[in-house]
Coordinates of C-alpha atoms and ligand atoms in Angstrom, one line a residue:
X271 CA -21.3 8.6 -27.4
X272 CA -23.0 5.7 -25.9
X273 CA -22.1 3.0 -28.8
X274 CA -17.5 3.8 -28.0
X275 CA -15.9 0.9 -27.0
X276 CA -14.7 1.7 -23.5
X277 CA -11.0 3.0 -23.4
X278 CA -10.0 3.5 -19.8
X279 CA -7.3 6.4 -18.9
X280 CA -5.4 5.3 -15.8
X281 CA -3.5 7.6 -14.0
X282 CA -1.2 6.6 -11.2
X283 CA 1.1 8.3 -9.1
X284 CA 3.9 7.1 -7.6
X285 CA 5.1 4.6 -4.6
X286 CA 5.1 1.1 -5.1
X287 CA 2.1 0.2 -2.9
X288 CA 0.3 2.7 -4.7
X289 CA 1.1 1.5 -8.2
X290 CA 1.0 -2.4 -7.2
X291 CA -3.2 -2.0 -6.7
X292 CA -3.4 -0.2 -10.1
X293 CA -1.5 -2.3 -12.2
X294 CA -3.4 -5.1 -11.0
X295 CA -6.6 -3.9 -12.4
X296 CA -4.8 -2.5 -15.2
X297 CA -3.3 -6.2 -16.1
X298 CA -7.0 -7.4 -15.5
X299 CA -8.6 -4.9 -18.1
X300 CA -5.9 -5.8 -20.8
X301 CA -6.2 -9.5 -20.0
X302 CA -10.0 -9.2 -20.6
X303 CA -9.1 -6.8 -23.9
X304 CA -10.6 -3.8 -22.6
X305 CA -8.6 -1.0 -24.0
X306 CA -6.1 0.7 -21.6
X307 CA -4.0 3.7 -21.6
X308 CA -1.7 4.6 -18.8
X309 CA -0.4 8.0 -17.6
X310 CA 3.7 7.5 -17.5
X311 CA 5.2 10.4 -15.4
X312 CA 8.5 10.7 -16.0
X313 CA 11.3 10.9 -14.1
X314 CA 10.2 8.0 -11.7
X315 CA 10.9 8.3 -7.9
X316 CA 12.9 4.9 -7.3
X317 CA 14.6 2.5 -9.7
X318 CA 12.2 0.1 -8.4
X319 CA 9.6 2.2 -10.3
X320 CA 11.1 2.4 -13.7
X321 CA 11.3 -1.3 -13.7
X322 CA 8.0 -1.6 -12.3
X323 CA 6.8 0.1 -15.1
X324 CA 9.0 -1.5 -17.5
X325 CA 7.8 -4.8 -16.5
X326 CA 4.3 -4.2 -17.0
X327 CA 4.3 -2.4 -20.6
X328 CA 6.1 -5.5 -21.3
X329 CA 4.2 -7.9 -20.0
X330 CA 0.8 -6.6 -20.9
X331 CA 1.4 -4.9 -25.1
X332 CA -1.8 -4.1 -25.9
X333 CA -1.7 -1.5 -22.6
X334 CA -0.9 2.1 -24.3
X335 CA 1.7 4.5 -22.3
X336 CA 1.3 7.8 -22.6
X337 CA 4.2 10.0 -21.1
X338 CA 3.5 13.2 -19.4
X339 CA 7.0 14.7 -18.2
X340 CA 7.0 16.2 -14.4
X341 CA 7.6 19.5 -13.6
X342 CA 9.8 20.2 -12.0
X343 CA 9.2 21.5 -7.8
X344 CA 11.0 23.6 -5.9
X345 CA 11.4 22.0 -3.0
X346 CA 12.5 24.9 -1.1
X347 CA 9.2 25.6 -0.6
X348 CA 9.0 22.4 1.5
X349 CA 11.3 21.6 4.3
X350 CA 11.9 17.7 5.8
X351 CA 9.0 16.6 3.7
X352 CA 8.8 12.9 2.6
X353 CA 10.0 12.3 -1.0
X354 CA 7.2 10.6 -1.7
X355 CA 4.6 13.7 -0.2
X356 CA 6.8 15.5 -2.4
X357 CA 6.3 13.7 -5.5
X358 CA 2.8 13.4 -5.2
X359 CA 2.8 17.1 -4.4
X360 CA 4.9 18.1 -7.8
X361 CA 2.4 15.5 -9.4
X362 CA -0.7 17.2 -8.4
X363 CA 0.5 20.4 -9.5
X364 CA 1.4 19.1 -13.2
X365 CA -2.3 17.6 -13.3
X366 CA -3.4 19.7 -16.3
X367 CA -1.1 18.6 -18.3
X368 CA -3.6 15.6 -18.5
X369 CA -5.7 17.8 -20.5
X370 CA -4.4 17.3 -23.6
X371 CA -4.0 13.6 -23.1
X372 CA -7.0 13.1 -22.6
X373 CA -8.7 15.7 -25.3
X374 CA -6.4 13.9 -27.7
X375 CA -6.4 10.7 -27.2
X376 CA -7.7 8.4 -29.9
X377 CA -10.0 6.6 -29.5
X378 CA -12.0 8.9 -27.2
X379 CA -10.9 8.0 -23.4
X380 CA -14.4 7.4 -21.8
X381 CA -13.5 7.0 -18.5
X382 CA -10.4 8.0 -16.5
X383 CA -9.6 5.9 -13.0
X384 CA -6.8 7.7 -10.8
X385 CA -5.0 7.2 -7.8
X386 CA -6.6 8.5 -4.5
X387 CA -3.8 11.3 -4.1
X388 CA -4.6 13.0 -7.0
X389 CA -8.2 12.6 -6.6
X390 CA -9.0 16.8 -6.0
X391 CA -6.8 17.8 -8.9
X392 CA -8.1 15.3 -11.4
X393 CA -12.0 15.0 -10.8
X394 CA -12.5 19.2 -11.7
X395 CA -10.5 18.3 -15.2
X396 CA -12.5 14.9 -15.7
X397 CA -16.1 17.3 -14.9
X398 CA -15.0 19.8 -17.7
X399 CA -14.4 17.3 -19.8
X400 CA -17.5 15.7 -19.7
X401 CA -15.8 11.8 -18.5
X402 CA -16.4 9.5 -15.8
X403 CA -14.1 9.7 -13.2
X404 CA -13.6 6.8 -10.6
X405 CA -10.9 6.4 -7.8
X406 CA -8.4 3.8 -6.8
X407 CA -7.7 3.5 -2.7
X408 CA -4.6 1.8 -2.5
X409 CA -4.9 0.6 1.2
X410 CA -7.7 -0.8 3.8
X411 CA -11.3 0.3 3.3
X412 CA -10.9 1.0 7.4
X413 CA -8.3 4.0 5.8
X414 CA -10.9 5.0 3.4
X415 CA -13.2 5.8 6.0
X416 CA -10.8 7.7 8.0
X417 CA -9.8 9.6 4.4
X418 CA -14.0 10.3 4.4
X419 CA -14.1 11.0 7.9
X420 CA -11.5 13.4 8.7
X421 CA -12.8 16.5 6.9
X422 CA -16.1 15.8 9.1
X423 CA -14.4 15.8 12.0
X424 CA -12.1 19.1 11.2
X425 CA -15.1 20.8 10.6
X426 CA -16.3 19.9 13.8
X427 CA -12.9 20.8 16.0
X428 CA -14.0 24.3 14.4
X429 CA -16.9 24.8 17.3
X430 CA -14.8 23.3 20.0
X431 CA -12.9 25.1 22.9
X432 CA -9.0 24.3 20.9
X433 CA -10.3 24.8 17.5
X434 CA -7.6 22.7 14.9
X435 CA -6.3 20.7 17.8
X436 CA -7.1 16.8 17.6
X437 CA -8.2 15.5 20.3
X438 CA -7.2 11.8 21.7
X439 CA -8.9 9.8 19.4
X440 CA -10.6 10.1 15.6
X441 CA -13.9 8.4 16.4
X442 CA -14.8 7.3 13.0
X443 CA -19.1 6.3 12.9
X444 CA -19.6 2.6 12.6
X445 CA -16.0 1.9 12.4
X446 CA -13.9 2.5 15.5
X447 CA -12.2 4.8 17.4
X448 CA -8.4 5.4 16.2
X449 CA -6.3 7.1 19.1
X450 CA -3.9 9.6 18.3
X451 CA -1.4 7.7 18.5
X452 CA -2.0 5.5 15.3
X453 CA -3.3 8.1 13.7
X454 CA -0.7 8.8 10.5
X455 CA 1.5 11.6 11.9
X456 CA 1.3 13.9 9.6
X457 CA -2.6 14.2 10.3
X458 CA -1.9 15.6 13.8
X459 CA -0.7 19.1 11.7
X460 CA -3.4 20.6 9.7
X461 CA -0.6 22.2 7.9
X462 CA 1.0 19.6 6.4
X463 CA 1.5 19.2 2.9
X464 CA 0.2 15.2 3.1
X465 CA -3.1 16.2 5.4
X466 CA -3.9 19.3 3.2
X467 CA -3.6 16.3 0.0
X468 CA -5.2 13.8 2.3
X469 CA -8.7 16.4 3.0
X470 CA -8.6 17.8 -0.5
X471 CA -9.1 14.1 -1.6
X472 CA -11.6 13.1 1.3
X473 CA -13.9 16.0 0.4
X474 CA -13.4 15.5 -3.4
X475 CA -13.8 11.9 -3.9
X476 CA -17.7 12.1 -3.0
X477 CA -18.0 14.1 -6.9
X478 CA -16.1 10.8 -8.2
X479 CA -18.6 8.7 -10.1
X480 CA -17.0 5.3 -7.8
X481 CA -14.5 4.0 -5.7
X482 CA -12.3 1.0 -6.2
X483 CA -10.6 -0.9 -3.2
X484 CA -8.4 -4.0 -3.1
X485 CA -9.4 -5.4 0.0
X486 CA -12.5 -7.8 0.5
X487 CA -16.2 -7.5 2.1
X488 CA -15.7 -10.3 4.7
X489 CA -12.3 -8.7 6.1
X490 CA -14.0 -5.5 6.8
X491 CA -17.0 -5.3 6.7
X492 CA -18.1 -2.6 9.3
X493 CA -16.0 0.4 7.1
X494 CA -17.4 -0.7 3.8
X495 CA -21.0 -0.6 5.6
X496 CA -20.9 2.0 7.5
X497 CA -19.2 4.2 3.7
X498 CA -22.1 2.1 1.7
X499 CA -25.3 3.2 4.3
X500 CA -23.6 6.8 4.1
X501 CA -23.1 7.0 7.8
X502 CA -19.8 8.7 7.4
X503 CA -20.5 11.2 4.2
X504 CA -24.1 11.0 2.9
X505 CA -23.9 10.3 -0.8
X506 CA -20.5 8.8 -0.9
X507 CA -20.3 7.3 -4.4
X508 CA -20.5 3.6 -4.7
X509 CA -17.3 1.5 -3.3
X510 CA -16.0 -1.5 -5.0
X511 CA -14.5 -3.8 -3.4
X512 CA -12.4 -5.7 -6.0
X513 CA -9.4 -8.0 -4.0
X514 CA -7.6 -9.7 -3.6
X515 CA -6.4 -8.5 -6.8
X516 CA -4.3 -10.8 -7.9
X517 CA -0.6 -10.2 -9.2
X518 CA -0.2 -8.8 -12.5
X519 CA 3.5 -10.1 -12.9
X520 CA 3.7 -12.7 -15.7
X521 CA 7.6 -13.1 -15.2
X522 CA 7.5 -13.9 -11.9
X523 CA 10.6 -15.9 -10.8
X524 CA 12.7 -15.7 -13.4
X525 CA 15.1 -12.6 -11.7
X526 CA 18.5 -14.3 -10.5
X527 CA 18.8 -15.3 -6.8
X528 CA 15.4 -16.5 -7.0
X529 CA 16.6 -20.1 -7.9
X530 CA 19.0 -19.8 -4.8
X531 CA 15.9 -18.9 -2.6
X532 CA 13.7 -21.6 -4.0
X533 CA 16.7 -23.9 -2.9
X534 CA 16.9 -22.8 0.6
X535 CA 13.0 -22.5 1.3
X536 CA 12.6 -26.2 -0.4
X537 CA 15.0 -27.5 2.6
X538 CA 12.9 -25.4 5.6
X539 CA 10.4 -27.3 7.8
X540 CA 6.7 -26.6 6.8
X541 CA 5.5 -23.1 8.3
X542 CA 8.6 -23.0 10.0
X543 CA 10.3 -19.6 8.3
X544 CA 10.2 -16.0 9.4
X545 CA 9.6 -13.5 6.6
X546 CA 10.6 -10.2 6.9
X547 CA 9.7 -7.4 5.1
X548 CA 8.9 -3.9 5.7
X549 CA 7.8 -2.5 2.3
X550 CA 9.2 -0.2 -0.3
X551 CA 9.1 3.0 1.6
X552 CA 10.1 2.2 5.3
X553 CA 14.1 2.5 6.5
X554 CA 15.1 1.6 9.8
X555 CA 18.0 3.3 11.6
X556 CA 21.1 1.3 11.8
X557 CA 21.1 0.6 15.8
X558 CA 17.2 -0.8 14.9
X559 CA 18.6 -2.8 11.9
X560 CA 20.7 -4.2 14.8
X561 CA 18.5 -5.2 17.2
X562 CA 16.3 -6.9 14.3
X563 CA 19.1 -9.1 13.5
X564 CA 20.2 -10.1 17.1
X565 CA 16.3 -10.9 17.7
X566 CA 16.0 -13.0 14.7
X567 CA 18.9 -14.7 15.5
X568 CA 17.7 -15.4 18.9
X569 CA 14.0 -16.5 17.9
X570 CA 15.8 -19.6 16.7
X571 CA 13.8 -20.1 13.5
X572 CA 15.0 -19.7 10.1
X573 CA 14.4 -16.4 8.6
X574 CA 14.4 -14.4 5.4
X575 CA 14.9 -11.2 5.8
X576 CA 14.1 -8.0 3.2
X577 CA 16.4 -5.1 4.7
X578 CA 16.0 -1.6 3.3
X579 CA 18.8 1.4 4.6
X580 CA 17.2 4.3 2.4
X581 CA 13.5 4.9 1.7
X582 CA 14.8 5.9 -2.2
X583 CA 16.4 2.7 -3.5
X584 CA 18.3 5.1 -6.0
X585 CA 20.3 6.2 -2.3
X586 CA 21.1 2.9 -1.4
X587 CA 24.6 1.6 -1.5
X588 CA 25.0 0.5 1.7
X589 CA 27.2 -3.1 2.3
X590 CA 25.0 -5.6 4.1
X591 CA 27.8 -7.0 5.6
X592 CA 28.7 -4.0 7.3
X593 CA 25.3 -2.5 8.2
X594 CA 24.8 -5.9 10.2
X595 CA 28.2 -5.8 11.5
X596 CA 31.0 -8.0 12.0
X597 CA 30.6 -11.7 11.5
X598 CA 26.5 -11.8 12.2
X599 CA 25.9 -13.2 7.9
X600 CA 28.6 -15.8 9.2
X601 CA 26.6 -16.5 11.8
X602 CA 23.6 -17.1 10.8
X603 CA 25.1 -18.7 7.3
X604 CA 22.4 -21.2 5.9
X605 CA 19.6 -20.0 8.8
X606 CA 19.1 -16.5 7.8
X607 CA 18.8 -15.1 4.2
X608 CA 19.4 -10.9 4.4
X609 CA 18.5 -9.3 0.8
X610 CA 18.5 -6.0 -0.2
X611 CA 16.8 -7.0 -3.7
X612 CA 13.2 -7.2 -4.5
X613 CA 12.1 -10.6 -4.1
X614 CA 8.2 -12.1 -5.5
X615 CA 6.7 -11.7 -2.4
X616 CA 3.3 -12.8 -3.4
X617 CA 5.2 -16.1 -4.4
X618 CA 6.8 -16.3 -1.4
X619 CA 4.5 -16.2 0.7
X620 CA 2.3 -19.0 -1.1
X621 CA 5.8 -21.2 0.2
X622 CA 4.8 -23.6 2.5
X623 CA 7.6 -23.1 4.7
X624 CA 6.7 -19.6 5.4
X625 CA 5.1 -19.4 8.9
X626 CA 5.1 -16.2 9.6
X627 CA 5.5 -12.4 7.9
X628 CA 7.0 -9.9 10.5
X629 CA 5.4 -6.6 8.1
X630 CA 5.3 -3.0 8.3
X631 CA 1.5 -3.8 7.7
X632 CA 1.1 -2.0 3.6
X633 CA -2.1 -3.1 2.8
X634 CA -1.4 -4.6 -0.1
X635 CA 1.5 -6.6 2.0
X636 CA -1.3 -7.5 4.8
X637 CA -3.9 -8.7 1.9
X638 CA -0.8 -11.1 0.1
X639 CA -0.2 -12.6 4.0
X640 CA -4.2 -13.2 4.6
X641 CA -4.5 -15.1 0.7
X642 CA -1.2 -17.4 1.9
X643 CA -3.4 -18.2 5.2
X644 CA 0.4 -16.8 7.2
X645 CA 0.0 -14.7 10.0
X646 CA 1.1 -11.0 10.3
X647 CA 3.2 -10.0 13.2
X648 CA 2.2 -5.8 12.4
X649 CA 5.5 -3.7 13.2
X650 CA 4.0 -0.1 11.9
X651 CA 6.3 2.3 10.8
X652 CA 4.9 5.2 9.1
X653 CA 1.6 6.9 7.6
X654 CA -1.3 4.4 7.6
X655 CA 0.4 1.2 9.1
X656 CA -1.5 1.5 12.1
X657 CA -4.9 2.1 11.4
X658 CA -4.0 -0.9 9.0
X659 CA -2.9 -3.0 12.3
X660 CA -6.0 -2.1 14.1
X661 CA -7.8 -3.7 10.6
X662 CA -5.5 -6.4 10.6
X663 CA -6.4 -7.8 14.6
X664 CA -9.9 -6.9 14.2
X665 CA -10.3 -8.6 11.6
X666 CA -8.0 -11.9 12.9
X667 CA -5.4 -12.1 10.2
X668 CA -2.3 -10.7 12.4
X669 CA -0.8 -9.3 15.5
X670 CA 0.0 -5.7 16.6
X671 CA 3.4 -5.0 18.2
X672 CA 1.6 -2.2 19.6
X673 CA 3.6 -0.7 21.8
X674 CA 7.1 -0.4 19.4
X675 CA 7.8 2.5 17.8
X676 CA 7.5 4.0 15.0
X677 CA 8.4 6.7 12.6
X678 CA 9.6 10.4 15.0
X679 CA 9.9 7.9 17.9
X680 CA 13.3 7.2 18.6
X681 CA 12.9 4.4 21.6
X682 CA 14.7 0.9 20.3
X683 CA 12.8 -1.9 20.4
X684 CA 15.4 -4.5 21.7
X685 CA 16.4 -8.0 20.3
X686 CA 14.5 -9.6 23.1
X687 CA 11.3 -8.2 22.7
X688 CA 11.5 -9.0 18.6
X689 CA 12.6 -12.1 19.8
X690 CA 9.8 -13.0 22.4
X691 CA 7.2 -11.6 20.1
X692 CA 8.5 -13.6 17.2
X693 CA 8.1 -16.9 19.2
X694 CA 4.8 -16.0 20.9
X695 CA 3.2 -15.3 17.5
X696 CA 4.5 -18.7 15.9
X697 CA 3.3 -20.3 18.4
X698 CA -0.5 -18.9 18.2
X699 CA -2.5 -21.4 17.5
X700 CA -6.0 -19.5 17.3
X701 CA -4.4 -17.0 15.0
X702 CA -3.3 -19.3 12.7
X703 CA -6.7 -20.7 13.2
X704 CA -8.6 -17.5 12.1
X705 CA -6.3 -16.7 9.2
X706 CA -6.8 -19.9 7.6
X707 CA -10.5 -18.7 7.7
X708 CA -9.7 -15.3 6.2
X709 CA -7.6 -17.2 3.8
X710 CA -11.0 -19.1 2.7
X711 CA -12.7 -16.2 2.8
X712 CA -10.4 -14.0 0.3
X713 CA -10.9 -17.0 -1.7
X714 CA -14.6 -17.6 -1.9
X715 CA -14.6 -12.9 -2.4
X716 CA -12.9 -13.8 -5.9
X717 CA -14.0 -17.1 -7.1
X718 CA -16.8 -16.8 -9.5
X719 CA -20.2 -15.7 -7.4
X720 CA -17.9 -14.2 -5.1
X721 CA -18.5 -10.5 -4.0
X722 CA -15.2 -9.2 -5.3
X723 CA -15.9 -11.2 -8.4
X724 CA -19.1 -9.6 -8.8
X725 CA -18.3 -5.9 -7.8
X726 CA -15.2 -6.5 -10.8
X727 CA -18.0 -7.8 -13.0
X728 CA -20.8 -4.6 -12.3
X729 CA -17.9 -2.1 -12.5
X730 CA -16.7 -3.3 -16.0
X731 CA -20.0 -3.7 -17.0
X732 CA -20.7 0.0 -15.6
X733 CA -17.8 1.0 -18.1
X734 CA -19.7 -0.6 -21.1
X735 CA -22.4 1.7 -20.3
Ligands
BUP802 BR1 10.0 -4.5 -0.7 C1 9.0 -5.5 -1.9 N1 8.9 -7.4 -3.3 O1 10.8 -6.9 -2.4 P1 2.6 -2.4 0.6 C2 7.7 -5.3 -2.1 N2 7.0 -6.1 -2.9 O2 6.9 -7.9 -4.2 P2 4.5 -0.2 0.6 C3 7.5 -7.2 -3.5 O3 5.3 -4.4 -3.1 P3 3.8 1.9 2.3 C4 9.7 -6.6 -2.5 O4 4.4 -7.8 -2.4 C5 3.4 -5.5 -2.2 O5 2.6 -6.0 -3.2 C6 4.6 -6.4 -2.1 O6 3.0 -2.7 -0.9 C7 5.5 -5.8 -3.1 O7 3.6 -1.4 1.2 C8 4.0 -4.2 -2.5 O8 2.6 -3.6 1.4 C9 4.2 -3.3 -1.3 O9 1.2 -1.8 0.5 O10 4.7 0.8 1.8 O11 3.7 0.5 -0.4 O12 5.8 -0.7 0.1 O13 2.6 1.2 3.0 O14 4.7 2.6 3.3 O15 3.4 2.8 1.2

């Protein structure tokens, strides 16, 4: 009834950028003693994962875990899918057994929030049950209006001449237009297991009771207006835009290496570093991996440089040495740092020698660079990178390598391109100029007053009934 204390069900699913958003909020419940429980699916994908998980139950004690063991998929069904399509896939068909968690559960759960992707599969169990049900979006509010939109604008395809073909652009009302091109390939086949997920979710999520976002009014402001006035779904539910959330890692620092990184930063010239870093789930080819390293070397500025072979880190036992090739870490000894570990990159990129983060444009990655005030130099590579680089420029925190390729395209982007690009966005001086205002402004959205702040504070507060 009305007089429970709330006890808020979580239920992720599985990537790294999709669990960083939710442990956030989960570390900022606990930390305010609102009672959590969280929905452990085991196996995890990655090792990654398991420690991510790890890390949390043991940073944040009061947080319950409650297991739920996968079933298991046969992926026969499913040729060159994407592990992690795969996983969320084998996820969203094990989604009732939630229904005993959540019938059992002790005290009574009285509200569930769960990641966007399994957003059709959970909301019909949370209904029956009789419990709130709000959604996490991991990436931009420009994303979630595409996620809204694009049922709309299959339904309308169905009257045209081609009926299921896209067209050249995914005009999204009150947003922009997002060509083809940047759309996340999978979308261009109705078929596909992600966009079959991604339109289940878009139509479903209007039946969820609210809609969480890390990202921040003042960095996009036209998608959250144009999802708020309902000129993309009438009746969309109410969206909260909660970020920066900040990190939930209470260990930070303490891994080995990080000592030796501190070391080497502590020696760089102010703003002077290129960071590199492409996420959890994006591998480059070797000959790319190649060209990357020649251009940094070339840029002239020291760099720091987070390479991944595999998207699964479990596959990944590749030598650096030799995927670089002969002599190039003797090279660029005490100018370039090449890691395959995970590194604090929240941290780092608070370091004032970083001047720069060369990203795959994650959303969570492109929010971390806008807090730091360092500019993004967008490189997509996959899924929603680019809609995320057309956020990014528009709204001034980074640079959009437009033109280079990207996952199914097999053109190299050559050392002297990465190089020219890397020195032509170091030396920008009105997009440093308008991050240091976004960086202002994703301060003033969580300070107290702040519209983040108070969208955290009405949500809880919702939760209390
Ligand atoms: Br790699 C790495 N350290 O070494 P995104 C990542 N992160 O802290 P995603 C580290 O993981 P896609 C590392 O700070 C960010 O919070 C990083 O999320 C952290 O991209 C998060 O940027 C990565 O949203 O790729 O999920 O890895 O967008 O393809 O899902």
């Amino acid at each position: 009834g009305a007089y429970d204390a709330p006890h808020i069900l979580f239920i992720p699913s599985a990537g790294i950028g999709h669990l960083t958003p939710v442990f956030r909020v989960i570390a900022g419940f606990s930390s305010r003693g609102i009672d959590v429980s969280v929905v452990t699916v085991l196996p995890t994908v990655s090792a990654a994962e398991t420690d991510y998980f790890n890390g949390l139950f043991a940073d944040y004690p009061a947080v319950r875990r409650v297991d739920m063991h996968l079933l298991p998929l046969d992926a026969s069904e499913f040729t060159r899918e994407d592990p992690f399509f795969l996983r969320w896939e084998a996820l969203r068909r094990s989604v009732h057994l939630l229904r005993p968690i959540i019938t059992n559960a002790a005290p009574r759960i009285t509200a569930i929030i769960t990641d966007i992707t399994l957003t059709s599969c959970v909301i019909p169990i949370a209904k029956e049950l009789d419990v709130p049900c709000h959604v996490l979006f991991p990436t931009a509010a420009t994303m979630l209006s595409l996620n809204a939109y694009y049922p709309v604008y299959l339904e309308k395809l169905k009257g045209g001449p081609e009926p299921g073909v896209i067209g050249d652009a995914v005009d999204i009302p009150g947003v922009f237009r997002v060509p083809r091109s940047a759309l996340p390939p999978a979308l261009l086949d109705v078929n596909k297991l992600f966009t079959k997920q991604f339109i289940d979710n878009g139509r479903a999520i209007v039946k969820a009771d609210g809609v969480l976002v890390n990202t921040f009014d003042a960095v996009e402001p036209a998608p959250l207006a144009a999802l708020r006035g309902g000129k993309i779904v009438p009746g969309y539910p109410p969206v909260y835009t909660i970020g920066p959330l900040k990190s939930h890692a209470t260990k930070a620092g303490d891994k080995p290496g990080d000592a030796l990184l501190d070391e080497w930063l502590g020696k760089q010239r102010a703003r002077s570093v290129v960071y590199v870093a492409f996420g959890n789930r994006s591998a480059a080819r070797l000959d790319q991996i190649r060209e990357i390293a020649a251009g940094l070397e070339d840029s002239g500025y020291p760099f720091l440089w987070v390479l991944k072979t595999t998207k699964v880190d479990r596959e990944d036992d590749a030598e650096l040495a030799e995927v670089l090739g002969d002599g190039y870490l003797e090279r660029v000894k005490g100018r370039g740092i090449v890691t395959k570990g995970w590194v604090e990159q929240e941290e780092l990129l608070k370091h004032p020698a970083v001047g720069m983060f060369v990203s795959h444009g994650g959303w969570n990655s492109a929010l971390e660079a806008s807090s730091a005030g360092v500019p993004l130099l967008v490189w997509p590579q996959l899924g929603d990178h680019r809609v995320n680089a057309m956020a990014a420029v528009r709204a001034g925190i980074g640079a959009w390598a437009e033109h280079w390729s990207w996952d199914g395209e097999d053109t190299l982007v050559t050392r002297q391109e990465i190089a020219d690009k890397v020195k032509e966005v170091m030396a920008d001086g009105k997009l440093r100029a308008s991050v240091a205002v976004a960086r202002e402004e994703a301060a003033k959205a969580v300070a107290e007053g702040g519209t983040s702040y108070r969208n955290m504070h009405d949500f809880i507060a919702k939760l209390k009934g």
